[in-house]
């Protein structure tokens, strides 16, 4: 069977791209800085990722940065094809990264709310309050989700006013208490916001529900939902779906692609549950299937919160489970491990970082060794199109030795 499995390690960058200075990210290096802090730690020791290492992770990082990661003993040989890819899309956000991975770069400029305080136009908030029948909103600033919920959560519960905030990304986020405000009410509010934001060209509205009784124990739940605009052109997911193949979206993948080209959506929370769901999907997937999973906690729980130790532990836990997946690959499968942007947990602030992403691939006739620095994330989408027997995408260069089948 001809199948593809794409695992997106959300935010796992391999070092700053040549244009990173434009984004204030010159010197950012998610993997490199995590490895350095682990190597310098007297309590934990070097970062241990033997399975990712055998797939070529550290070799890819060296191609990106010119040096081995600190404390790493690279394997003598690698079992996979490895490289690093640059982004040609205009931002360093989740939709841009994922869409470019699927063969559709974002060449237009997203709208942003750049003011750190009083971030949103008054007329936008007034319309949201009026149409949703709200007593008002609070927040209206750039913030980390966990920080602003801890700071304003009690006021929200007491007043009934949703917390609205943004970041350096093209995003409008709404946080409310699941019980005090209501989950379905939050989703309905986000749908109103999505419509009102159309003139502003904002990429995503994100529902951020939380629970708890006070600032001491407020915690975001697994019921997050992203409301994205549709990709500007058919992605490789859409093309496969329209051509009779199956696209299985695990985690937040379906939301990121605005549910375009998705055959089946599987929701799961936490990396172990996402990994389990991926294995289950592999057991059921037939010919010309694409399984795509986003491991969001690398970004949401550790990258944005600048938690180096947590990020390192999550990488090691992911690495420990990789043999389960590798053992289930069939001869004609194509496995790709990648990311959508960086989020260096040692970097100032709490935003994403403009970095190379890993391209670790095996199967589909690929020989172990270097794929080099890829000029676009879209090389992944082009390779998927070739593997799954689709007509070529408009962007990207396949790194497969030859298409798997004639275009249909």
mmCIF file of C-alpha atoms in Angstrom:
data_model
loop_
_atom_site.group_PDB
_atom_site.id
_atom_site.type_symbol
_atom_site.label_atom_id
_atom_site.label_comp_id
_atom_site.label_asym_id
_atom_site.label_seq_id
_atom_site.Cartn_x
_atom_site.Cartn_y
_atom_site.Cartn_z
ATOM 1 C CA UNK A 1 0.000 0.000 0.000
ATOM 2 C CA UNK A 2 1.080 3.562 -0.732
ATOM 3 C CA UNK A 3 0.633 5.589 2.448
ATOM 4 C CA UNK A 4 2.234 8.645 4.018
ATOM 5 C CA UNK A 5 2.612 9.537 7.698
ATOM 6 C CA UNK A 6 3.591 13.108 8.601
ATOM 7 C CA UNK A 7 4.411 13.966 12.197
ATOM 8 C CA UNK A 8 4.660 17.693 12.949
ATOM 9 C CA UNK A 9 6.707 18.397 16.063
ATOM 10 C CA UNK A 10 5.119 21.800 16.552
ATOM 11 C CA UNK A 11 7.790 24.522 16.976
ATOM 12 C CA UNK A 12 10.850 22.215 16.834
ATOM 13 C CA UNK A 13 13.209 24.505 14.934
ATOM 14 C CA UNK A 14 16.784 23.693 13.912
ATOM 15 C CA UNK A 15 18.369 27.133 13.934
ATOM 16 C CA UNK A 16 17.793 30.595 12.497
ATOM 17 C CA UNK A 17 17.154 31.030 8.773
ATOM 18 C CA UNK A 18 19.093 33.604 6.714
ATOM 19 C CA UNK A 19 16.155 36.038 6.988
ATOM 20 C CA UNK A 20 15.685 35.580 10.754
ATOM 21 C CA UNK A 21 17.079 39.025 11.537
ATOM 22 C CA UNK A 22 14.044 40.541 9.796
ATOM 23 C CA UNK A 23 11.886 38.847 12.437
ATOM 24 C CA UNK A 24 14.151 39.710 15.374
ATOM 25 C CA UNK A 25 15.257 36.077 15.579
ATOM 26 C CA UNK A 26 18.896 36.069 14.449
ATOM 27 C CA UNK A 27 20.615 33.439 16.595
ATOM 28 C CA UNK A 28 17.465 31.550 17.584
ATOM 29 C CA UNK A 29 17.963 27.778 17.721
ATOM 30 C CA UNK A 30 15.301 25.678 19.422
ATOM 31 C CA UNK A 31 17.149 22.337 19.312
ATOM 32 C CA UNK A 32 20.599 23.817 19.805
ATOM 33 C CA UNK A 33 19.714 25.898 22.832
ATOM 34 C CA UNK A 34 17.771 23.083 24.498
ATOM 35 C CA UNK A 35 20.762 20.783 23.975
ATOM 36 C CA UNK A 36 23.170 23.398 25.343
ATOM 37 C CA UNK A 37 21.178 23.936 28.526
ATOM 38 C CA UNK A 38 20.867 20.185 29.060
ATOM 39 C CA UNK A 39 24.598 19.736 28.572
ATOM 40 C CA UNK A 40 25.316 22.546 31.041
ATOM 41 C CA UNK A 41 22.940 21.143 33.651
ATOM 42 C CA UNK A 42 24.533 19.317 36.580
ATOM 43 C CA UNK A 43 21.292 17.543 37.427
ATOM 44 C CA UNK A 44 20.102 15.942 34.183
ATOM 45 C CA UNK A 45 22.881 15.419 31.625
ATOM 46 C CA UNK A 46 22.909 15.725 27.805
ATOM 47 C CA UNK A 47 19.780 15.631 25.691
ATOM 48 C CA UNK A 48 19.149 11.977 24.761
ATOM 49 C CA UNK A 49 17.347 11.444 21.437
ATOM 50 C CA UNK A 50 18.831 8.214 20.041
ATOM 51 C CA UNK A 51 15.985 7.354 17.678
ATOM 52 C CA UNK A 52 15.638 10.828 16.209
ATOM 53 C CA UNK A 53 19.426 10.864 15.985
ATOM 54 C CA UNK A 54 19.452 7.700 13.888
ATOM 55 C CA UNK A 55 16.897 9.292 11.573
ATOM 56 C CA UNK A 56 19.375 12.137 11.031
ATOM 57 C CA UNK A 57 18.146 14.874 13.377
ATOM 58 C CA UNK A 58 21.547 16.025 14.616
ATOM 59 C CA UNK A 59 23.083 15.817 11.163
ATOM 60 C CA UNK A 60 20.252 18.025 9.871
ATOM 61 C CA UNK A 61 20.851 20.477 12.717
ATOM 62 C CA UNK A 62 24.552 20.634 11.842
ATOM 63 C CA UNK A 63 23.671 21.396 8.220
ATOM 64 C CA UNK A 64 21.426 24.224 9.445
ATOM 65 C CA UNK A 65 23.841 25.779 11.957
ATOM 66 C CA UNK A 66 27.301 24.554 10.956
ATOM 67 C CA UNK A 67 27.986 22.860 14.304
ATOM 68 C CA UNK A 68 26.960 19.823 16.300
ATOM 69 C CA UNK A 69 24.515 20.461 19.120
ATOM 70 C CA UNK A 70 26.165 20.744 22.537
ATOM 71 C CA UNK A 71 26.591 17.521 24.472
ATOM 72 C CA UNK A 72 25.497 15.368 21.548
ATOM 73 C CA UNK A 73 27.345 12.266 20.409
ATOM 74 C CA UNK A 74 26.062 11.830 16.848
ATOM 75 C CA UNK A 75 25.504 8.302 15.546
ATOM 76 C CA UNK A 76 28.161 6.832 13.297
ATOM 77 C CA UNK A 77 25.564 6.324 10.594
ATOM 78 C CA UNK A 78 21.960 7.298 9.989
ATOM 79 C CA UNK A 79 18.978 5.236 8.866
ATOM 80 C CA UNK A 80 16.967 8.016 7.247
ATOM 81 C CA UNK A 81 17.174 10.850 4.754
ATOM 82 C CA UNK A 82 17.656 14.156 6.548
ATOM 83 C CA UNK A 83 17.683 17.846 5.797
ATOM 84 C CA UNK A 84 16.489 21.247 6.973
ATOM 85 C CA UNK A 85 14.020 23.522 5.204
ATOM 86 C CA UNK A 86 13.634 27.287 4.963
ATOM 87 C CA UNK A 87 10.283 29.026 4.885
ATOM 88 C CA UNK A 88 9.299 31.253 1.987
ATOM 89 C CA UNK A 89 5.969 32.255 3.514
ATOM 90 C CA UNK A 90 5.779 35.778 4.889
ATOM 91 C CA UNK A 91 5.303 34.853 8.556
ATOM 92 C CA UNK A 92 6.405 32.411 11.240
ATOM 93 C CA UNK A 93 2.945 31.318 12.302
ATOM 94 C CA UNK A 94 1.171 27.979 12.485
ATOM 95 C CA UNK A 95 -1.097 28.256 9.396
ATOM 96 C CA UNK A 96 1.712 29.561 7.172
ATOM 97 C CA UNK A 97 4.048 26.776 8.236
ATOM 98 C CA UNK A 98 1.504 23.996 7.845
ATOM 99 C CA UNK A 99 0.129 25.279 4.549
ATOM 100 C CA UNK A 100 3.641 25.561 3.096
ATOM 101 C CA UNK A 101 4.409 22.019 4.304
ATOM 102 C CA UNK A 102 1.349 20.961 2.299
ATOM 103 C CA UNK A 103 2.644 22.724 -0.809
ATOM 104 C CA UNK A 104 0.948 26.122 -0.541
ATOM 105 C CA UNK A 105 3.220 28.950 0.659
ATOM 106 C CA UNK A 106 1.666 32.140 2.033
ATOM 107 C CA UNK A 107 2.959 34.950 -0.164
ATOM 108 C CA UNK A 108 0.566 37.601 1.108
ATOM 109 C CA UNK A 109 0.942 39.530 4.343
ATOM 110 C CA UNK A 110 -1.311 38.550 7.225
ATOM 111 C CA UNK A 111 -2.994 41.237 9.245
ATOM 112 C CA UNK A 112 -1.554 41.758 12.719
ATOM 113 C CA UNK A 113 -2.479 43.591 15.895
ATOM 114 C CA UNK A 114 0.904 45.114 16.643
ATOM 115 C CA UNK A 115 0.121 47.349 19.628
ATOM 116 C CA UNK A 116 1.158 45.668 22.870
ATOM 117 C CA UNK A 117 -1.667 47.318 24.855
ATOM 118 C CA UNK A 118 -5.124 48.259 23.555
ATOM 119 C CA UNK A 119 -4.306 45.919 20.698
ATOM 120 C CA UNK A 120 -7.694 45.693 18.987
ATOM 121 C CA UNK A 121 -9.622 48.401 17.123
ATOM 122 C CA UNK A 122 -12.426 49.737 19.366
ATOM 123 C CA UNK A 123 -14.974 49.266 16.606
ATOM 124 C CA UNK A 124 -14.085 45.554 16.375
ATOM 125 C CA UNK A 125 -14.568 44.997 20.096
ATOM 126 C CA UNK A 126 -17.759 47.064 20.109
ATOM 127 C CA UNK A 127 -19.209 44.921 17.320
ATOM 128 C CA UNK A 128 -18.184 41.717 19.107
ATOM 129 C CA UNK A 129 -19.798 42.852 22.368
ATOM 130 C CA UNK A 130 -22.959 43.952 20.580
ATOM 131 C CA UNK A 131 -23.447 40.892 18.385
ATOM 132 C CA UNK A 132 -22.604 38.367 21.095
ATOM 133 C CA UNK A 133 -24.603 40.128 23.814
ATOM 134 C CA UNK A 134 -21.588 40.466 26.104
ATOM 135 C CA UNK A 135 -21.201 42.753 29.123
ATOM 136 C CA UNK A 136 -17.823 43.728 27.664
ATOM 137 C CA UNK A 137 -14.382 42.211 27.239
ATOM 138 C CA UNK A 138 -11.129 42.365 29.207
ATOM 139 C CA UNK A 139 -7.501 41.922 28.208
ATOM 140 C CA UNK A 140 -7.117 43.633 24.829
ATOM 141 C CA UNK A 141 -3.343 43.154 24.762
ATOM 142 C CA UNK A 142 -0.429 40.939 23.773
ATOM 143 C CA UNK A 143 -0.045 38.143 26.296
ATOM 144 C CA UNK A 144 0.878 34.561 27.002
ATOM 145 C CA UNK A 145 -2.288 32.513 27.470
ATOM 146 C CA UNK A 146 -1.356 31.031 30.823
ATOM 147 C CA UNK A 147 -0.226 34.401 32.167
ATOM 148 C CA UNK A 148 -3.318 36.327 31.166
ATOM 149 C CA UNK A 149 -5.687 33.623 32.430
ATOM 150 C CA UNK A 150 -3.931 33.640 35.801
ATOM 151 C CA UNK A 151 -4.053 37.449 35.882
ATOM 152 C CA UNK A 152 -7.599 38.043 34.633
ATOM 153 C CA UNK A 153 -9.399 34.725 35.103
ATOM 154 C CA UNK A 154 -11.059 35.667 38.386
ATOM 155 C CA UNK A 155 -12.254 38.979 36.974
ATOM 156 C CA UNK A 156 -13.651 37.136 33.949
ATOM 157 C CA UNK A 157 -15.614 34.692 36.110
ATOM 158 C CA UNK A 158 -16.999 37.491 38.277
ATOM 159 C CA UNK A 159 -17.913 39.834 35.412
ATOM 160 C CA UNK A 160 -18.801 37.444 32.580
ATOM 161 C CA UNK A 161 -16.478 39.398 30.283
ATOM 162 C CA UNK A 162 -14.339 37.171 28.007
ATOM 163 C CA UNK A 163 -10.561 37.613 27.955
ATOM 164 C CA UNK A 164 -9.343 38.673 24.507
ATOM 165 C CA UNK A 165 -5.663 38.828 23.609
ATOM 166 C CA UNK A 166 -3.178 38.384 20.770
ATOM 167 C CA UNK A 167 0.536 37.880 20.077
ATOM 168 C CA UNK A 168 3.084 38.523 17.356
ATOM 169 C CA UNK A 169 1.141 36.030 15.225
ATOM 170 C CA UNK A 170 -1.910 36.852 13.147
ATOM 171 C CA UNK A 171 -4.330 35.690 15.811
ATOM 172 C CA UNK A 172 -7.302 36.716 17.953
ATOM 173 C CA UNK A 173 -7.606 34.571 21.078
ATOM 174 C CA UNK A 174 -10.568 34.319 23.439
ATOM 175 C CA UNK A 175 -10.249 32.678 26.858
ATOM 176 C CA UNK A 176 -13.290 31.838 28.980
ATOM 177 C CA UNK A 177 -14.103 29.505 31.855
ATOM 178 C CA UNK A 178 -15.713 26.285 30.626
ATOM 179 C CA UNK A 179 -18.289 26.173 33.429
ATOM 180 C CA UNK A 180 -18.885 29.834 34.258
ATOM 181 C CA UNK A 181 -19.127 30.962 30.617
ATOM 182 C CA UNK A 182 -19.917 27.713 28.803
ATOM 183 C CA UNK A 183 -17.957 25.861 26.151
ATOM 184 C CA UNK A 184 -20.555 26.031 23.381
ATOM 185 C CA UNK A 185 -21.049 29.703 24.098
ATOM 186 C CA UNK A 186 -17.307 30.245 23.671
ATOM 187 C CA UNK A 187 -17.352 28.434 20.328
ATOM 188 C CA UNK A 188 -20.301 30.533 19.153
ATOM 189 C CA UNK A 189 -18.438 33.678 20.231
ATOM 190 C CA UNK A 190 -15.384 32.623 18.229
ATOM 191 C CA UNK A 191 -17.529 32.091 15.145
ATOM 192 C CA UNK A 192 -18.830 35.652 15.462
ATOM 193 C CA UNK A 193 -15.265 36.910 15.898
ATOM 194 C CA UNK A 194 -14.116 34.921 12.855
ATOM 195 C CA UNK A 195 -16.717 36.689 10.699
ATOM 196 C CA UNK A 196 -15.992 40.144 12.115
ATOM 197 C CA UNK A 197 -12.244 39.698 11.512
ATOM 198 C CA UNK A 198 -12.560 39.067 7.783
ATOM 199 C CA UNK A 199 -11.680 42.682 6.834
ATOM 200 C CA UNK A 200 -8.548 42.504 9.022
ATOM 201 C CA UNK A 201 -7.041 39.410 7.288
ATOM 202 C CA UNK A 202 -6.348 37.639 10.589
ATOM 203 C CA UNK A 203 -5.232 34.027 10.223
ATOM 204 C CA UNK A 204 -6.843 32.414 13.252
ATOM 205 C CA UNK A 205 -9.362 32.859 16.012
ATOM 206 C CA UNK A 206 -8.549 30.508 18.882
ATOM 207 C CA UNK A 207 -10.950 29.378 21.602
ATOM 208 C CA UNK A 208 -8.985 28.957 24.855
ATOM 209 C CA UNK A 209 -11.270 27.369 27.474
ATOM 210 C CA UNK A 210 -10.002 26.881 31.012
ATOM 211 C CA UNK A 211 -11.191 25.464 34.311
ATOM 212 C CA UNK A 212 -10.336 25.967 37.964
ATOM 213 C CA UNK A 213 -11.553 27.967 40.939
ATOM 214 C CA UNK A 214 -8.906 30.671 41.253
ATOM 215 C CA UNK A 215 -5.680 32.012 39.817
ATOM 216 C CA UNK A 216 -3.873 29.332 41.822
ATOM 217 C CA UNK A 217 -5.370 26.461 39.836
ATOM 218 C CA UNK A 218 -6.713 27.840 36.539
ATOM 219 C CA UNK A 219 -5.672 25.482 33.728
ATOM 220 C CA UNK A 220 -6.424 25.425 30.016
ATOM 221 C CA UNK A 221 -8.322 22.360 28.828
ATOM 222 C CA UNK A 222 -8.132 20.077 25.825
ATOM 223 C CA UNK A 223 -11.191 21.735 24.260
ATOM 224 C CA UNK A 224 -9.214 24.378 22.400
ATOM 225 C CA UNK A 225 -10.533 25.035 18.921
ATOM 226 C CA UNK A 226 -8.902 26.967 16.067
ATOM 227 C CA UNK A 227 -10.957 28.856 13.488
ATOM 228 C CA UNK A 228 -8.633 29.351 10.514
ATOM 229 C CA UNK A 229 -9.219 30.930 7.158
ATOM 230 C CA UNK A 230 -9.021 28.509 4.252
ATOM 231 C CA UNK A 231 -5.693 28.001 2.455
ATOM 232 C CA UNK A 232 -5.364 30.229 -0.636
ATOM 233 C CA UNK A 233 -5.004 27.230 -2.982
ATOM 234 C CA UNK A 234 -5.611 23.470 -2.806
ATOM 235 C CA UNK A 235 -3.072 21.789 -0.541
ATOM 236 C CA UNK A 236 -1.769 18.278 -1.074
ATOM 237 C CA UNK A 237 -4.377 17.201 1.488
ATOM 238 C CA UNK A 238 -7.169 18.688 -0.599
ATOM 239 C CA UNK A 239 -5.807 17.198 -3.809
ATOM 240 C CA UNK A 240 -5.538 13.723 -2.303
ATOM 241 C CA UNK A 241 -9.021 13.923 -0.824
ATOM 242 C CA UNK A 242 -10.508 15.106 -4.122
ATOM 243 C CA UNK A 243 -8.682 12.324 -5.984
ATOM 244 C CA UNK A 244 -10.257 9.600 -3.871
ATOM 245 C CA UNK A 245 -7.567 9.185 -1.222
ATOM 246 C CA UNK A 246 -8.044 9.413 2.524
ATOM 247 C CA UNK A 247 -6.683 12.195 4.747
ATOM 248 C CA UNK A 248 -6.673 11.466 8.474
ATOM 249 C CA UNK A 249 -6.104 14.603 10.580
ATOM 250 C CA UNK A 250 -5.026 14.024 14.181
ATOM 251 C CA UNK A 251 -4.951 16.715 16.850
ATOM 252 C CA UNK A 252 -5.339 20.267 15.592
ATOM 253 C CA UNK A 253 -4.493 19.481 11.946
ATOM 254 C CA UNK A 254 -8.090 19.760 10.710
ATOM 255 C CA UNK A 255 -8.536 23.172 12.334
ATOM 256 C CA UNK A 256 -5.298 24.487 10.828
ATOM 257 C CA UNK A 257 -6.447 23.574 7.318
ATOM 258 C CA UNK A 258 -9.975 24.883 8.019
ATOM 259 C CA UNK A 259 -11.198 21.299 7.528
ATOM 260 C CA UNK A 260 -10.411 21.529 3.796
ATOM 261 C CA UNK A 261 -9.429 18.173 2.334
ATOM 262 C CA UNK A 262 -9.973 16.216 5.563
ATOM 263 C CA UNK A 263 -11.574 12.773 5.380
ATOM 264 C CA UNK A 264 -11.482 11.988 9.076
ATOM 265 C CA UNK A 265 -10.691 14.043 12.176
ATOM 266 C CA UNK A 266 -9.332 12.457 15.348
ATOM 267 C CA UNK A 267 -9.140 14.659 18.430
ATOM 268 C CA UNK A 268 -6.634 13.806 21.140
ATOM 269 C CA UNK A 269 -4.920 15.750 23.919
ATOM 270 C CA UNK A 270 -1.366 15.192 25.113
ATOM 271 C CA UNK A 271 1.502 13.649 23.215
ATOM 272 C CA UNK A 272 0.908 10.083 24.345
ATOM 273 C CA UNK A 273 -2.734 10.232 23.265
ATOM 274 C CA UNK A 274 -1.726 11.775 19.936
ATOM 275 C CA UNK A 275 0.882 9.071 19.415
ATOM 276 C CA UNK A 276 -1.645 6.342 20.274
ATOM 277 C CA UNK A 277 -4.132 7.856 17.827
ATOM 278 C CA UNK A 278 -1.472 7.867 15.109
ATOM 279 C CA UNK A 279 -0.687 4.192 15.664
ATOM 280 C CA UNK A 280 -4.394 3.331 15.587
ATOM 281 C CA UNK A 281 -4.854 5.280 12.359
ATOM 282 C CA UNK A 282 -1.911 3.457 10.778
ATOM 283 C CA UNK A 283 -3.520 0.121 11.650
ATOM 284 C CA UNK A 284 -6.688 1.135 9.783
ATOM 285 C CA UNK A 285 -5.351 3.226 6.892
ATOM 286 C CA UNK A 286 -5.671 1.830 3.404
ATOM 287 C CA UNK A 287 -3.950 2.562 0.115
ATOM 288 C CA UNK A 288 -3.376 6.244 -0.763
ATOM 289 C CA UNK A 289 -3.841 7.433 2.807
ATOM 290 C CA UNK A 290 -2.186 10.430 4.411
ATOM 291 C CA UNK A 291 -2.030 10.504 8.208
ATOM 292 C CA UNK A 292 -0.948 13.852 9.646
ATOM 293 C CA UNK A 293 -0.495 14.538 13.354
ATOM 294 C CA UNK A 294 0.453 17.744 15.146
ATOM 295 C CA UNK A 295 2.246 17.361 18.491
ATOM 296 C CA UNK A 296 1.176 20.721 19.871
ATOM 297 C CA UNK A 297 2.552 20.548 23.408
ATOM 298 C CA UNK A 298 6.110 21.202 22.208
ATOM 299 C CA UNK A 299 4.873 24.663 21.242
ATOM 300 C CA UNK A 300 1.902 25.400 23.495
ATOM 301 C CA UNK A 301 3.111 23.924 26.789
ATOM 302 C CA UNK A 302 6.897 24.295 26.560
ATOM 303 C CA UNK A 303 7.991 26.674 23.786
ATOM 304 C CA UNK A 304 5.701 29.609 24.506
ATOM 305 C CA UNK A 305 6.164 29.173 28.254
ATOM 306 C CA UNK A 306 9.947 29.164 27.787
ATOM 307 C CA UNK A 307 10.229 25.870 29.674
ATOM 308 C CA UNK A 308 13.534 24.395 28.505
ATOM 309 C CA UNK A 309 13.505 21.429 30.881
ATOM 310 C CA UNK A 310 9.928 20.558 29.983
ATOM 311 C CA UNK A 311 10.666 20.803 26.251
ATOM 312 C CA UNK A 312 13.695 18.525 26.648
ATOM 313 C CA UNK A 313 11.734 15.944 28.617
ATOM 314 C CA UNK A 314 8.911 16.001 26.053
ATOM 315 C CA UNK A 315 11.401 15.425 23.220
ATOM 316 C CA UNK A 316 12.921 12.480 25.044
ATOM 317 C CA UNK A 317 9.479 10.999 25.734
ATOM 318 C CA UNK A 318 8.545 11.370 22.054
ATOM 319 C CA UNK A 319 11.840 9.796 21.009
ATOM 320 C CA UNK A 320 11.245 6.825 23.311
ATOM 321 C CA UNK A 321 7.982 6.036 21.513
ATOM 322 C CA UNK A 322 9.336 6.304 17.972
ATOM 323 C CA UNK A 323 10.304 2.600 17.736
ATOM 324 C CA UNK A 324 6.628 1.682 18.128
ATOM 325 C CA UNK A 325 5.789 3.632 14.986
ATOM 326 C CA UNK A 326 8.878 2.597 13.030
ATOM 327 C CA UNK A 327 8.053 -1.071 13.644
ATOM 328 C CA UNK A 328 4.628 -0.606 12.022
ATOM 329 C CA UNK A 329 5.840 0.990 8.802
ATOM 330 C CA UNK A 330 5.210 -0.986 5.648
ATOM 331 C CA UNK A 331 7.612 -1.176 2.732
ATOM 332 C CA UNK A 332 5.733 1.384 0.621
ATOM 333 C CA UNK A 333 5.067 3.873 3.431
ATOM 334 C CA UNK A 334 6.661 7.313 3.482
ATOM 335 C CA UNK A 335 7.370 8.719 6.948
ATOM 336 C CA UNK A 336 8.211 12.414 7.377
ATOM 337 C CA UNK A 337 9.004 14.132 10.684
ATOM 338 C CA UNK A 338 9.051 17.908 10.523
ATOM 339 C CA UNK A 339 7.927 21.141 12.237
ATOM 340 C CA UNK A 340 6.053 24.308 11.289
ATOM 341 C CA UNK A 341 8.323 27.013 12.775
ATOM 342 C CA UNK A 342 10.584 27.462 15.795
ATOM 343 C CA UNK A 343 9.766 28.489 19.347
ATOM 344 C CA UNK A 344 13.132 28.716 21.076
ATOM 345 C CA UNK A 345 12.448 28.334 24.817
ATOM 346 C CA UNK A 346 15.564 30.362 25.645
ATOM 347 C CA UNK A 347 14.511 33.334 23.487
ATOM 348 C CA UNK A 348 13.160 36.620 24.907
ATOM 349 C CA UNK A 349 9.376 36.955 24.993
ATOM 350 C CA UNK A 350 6.948 34.145 24.269
ATOM 351 C CA UNK A 351 6.577 34.204 20.477
ATOM 352 C CA UNK A 352 7.591 31.851 17.665
ATOM 353 C CA UNK A 353 11.065 32.096 16.111
ATOM 354 C CA UNK A 354 11.995 32.082 12.418
ATOM 355 C CA UNK A 355 14.033 28.897 11.997
ATOM 356 C CA UNK A 356 14.810 26.031 9.695
ATOM 357 C CA UNK A 357 12.601 23.015 10.285
ATOM 358 C CA UNK A 358 13.737 19.385 10.261
ATOM 359 C CA UNK A 359 12.960 17.171 7.288
ATOM 360 C CA UNK A 360 13.502 13.587 8.427
ATOM 361 C CA UNK A 361 12.209 11.063 5.918
ATOM 362 C CA UNK A 362 12.324 7.329 5.379
ATOM 363 C CA UNK A 363 10.682 4.840 3.051
ATOM 364 C CA UNK A 364 9.493 5.401 -0.523
ATOM 365 C CA UNK A 365 12.854 4.337 -1.935
ATOM 366 C CA UNK A 366 14.816 7.036 -0.099
ATOM 367 C CA UNK A 367 18.437 6.207 0.619
ATOM 368 C CA UNK A 368 19.856 7.278 3.985
ATOM 369 C CA UNK A 369 21.845 10.488 3.777
ATOM 370 C CA UNK A 370 21.605 14.230 3.349
ATOM 371 C CA UNK A 371 18.771 15.992 1.564
ATOM 372 C CA UNK A 372 20.581 19.295 2.081
ATOM 373 C CA UNK A 373 19.032 22.641 2.913
ATOM 374 C CA UNK A 374 15.639 22.729 1.231
ATOM 375 C CA UNK A 375 14.625 26.092 -0.169
ATOM 376 C CA UNK A 376 10.983 25.745 0.890
ATOM 377 C CA UNK A 377 8.811 23.765 3.277
ATOM 378 C CA UNK A 378 6.802 23.073 0.111
ATOM 379 C CA UNK A 379 9.367 20.425 -0.852
ATOM 380 C CA UNK A 380 7.522 18.222 1.652
ATOM 381 C CA UNK A 381 4.184 18.762 -0.085
ATOM 382 C CA UNK A 382 5.727 18.129 -3.491
ATOM 383 C CA UNK A 383 7.274 14.893 -2.212
ATOM 384 C CA UNK A 384 3.931 13.788 -0.771
ATOM 385 C CA UNK A 385 2.229 14.507 -4.102
ATOM 386 C CA UNK A 386 4.804 12.409 -5.935
ATOM 387 C CA UNK A 387 4.518 9.558 -3.445
ATOM 388 C CA UNK A 388 0.712 9.496 -3.526
ATOM 389 C CA UNK A 389 0.397 9.646 -7.313
ATOM 390 C CA UNK A 390 -0.940 13.198 -7.562
ATOM 391 C CA UNK A 391 -0.272 15.856 -10.155
ATOM 392 C CA UNK A 392 2.652 18.089 -9.129
ATOM 393 C CA UNK A 393 2.084 21.020 -6.809
ATOM 394 C CA UNK A 394 2.854 24.521 -8.082
ATOM 395 C CA UNK A 395 5.592 24.992 -5.480
ATOM 396 C CA UNK A 396 8.393 22.883 -4.101
ATOM 397 C CA UNK A 397 10.836 20.259 -5.359
ATOM 398 C CA UNK A 398 10.359 16.598 -4.497
ATOM 399 C CA UNK A 399 13.212 14.933 -2.639
ATOM 400 C CA UNK A 400 12.005 11.437 -3.586
ATOM 401 C CA UNK A 401 14.082 9.489 -6.100
ATOM 402 C CA UNK A 402 11.089 9.145 -8.445
ATOM 403 C CA UNK A 403 7.289 9.527 -8.338
ATOM 404 C CA UNK A 404 5.522 6.473 -6.989
ATOM 405 C CA UNK A 405 2.908 6.468 -9.734
ATOM 406 C CA UNK A 406 1.744 8.380 -12.760
ATOM 407 C CA UNK A 407 -0.403 11.424 -11.951
ATOM 408 C CA UNK A 408 -4.088 10.618 -12.188
#
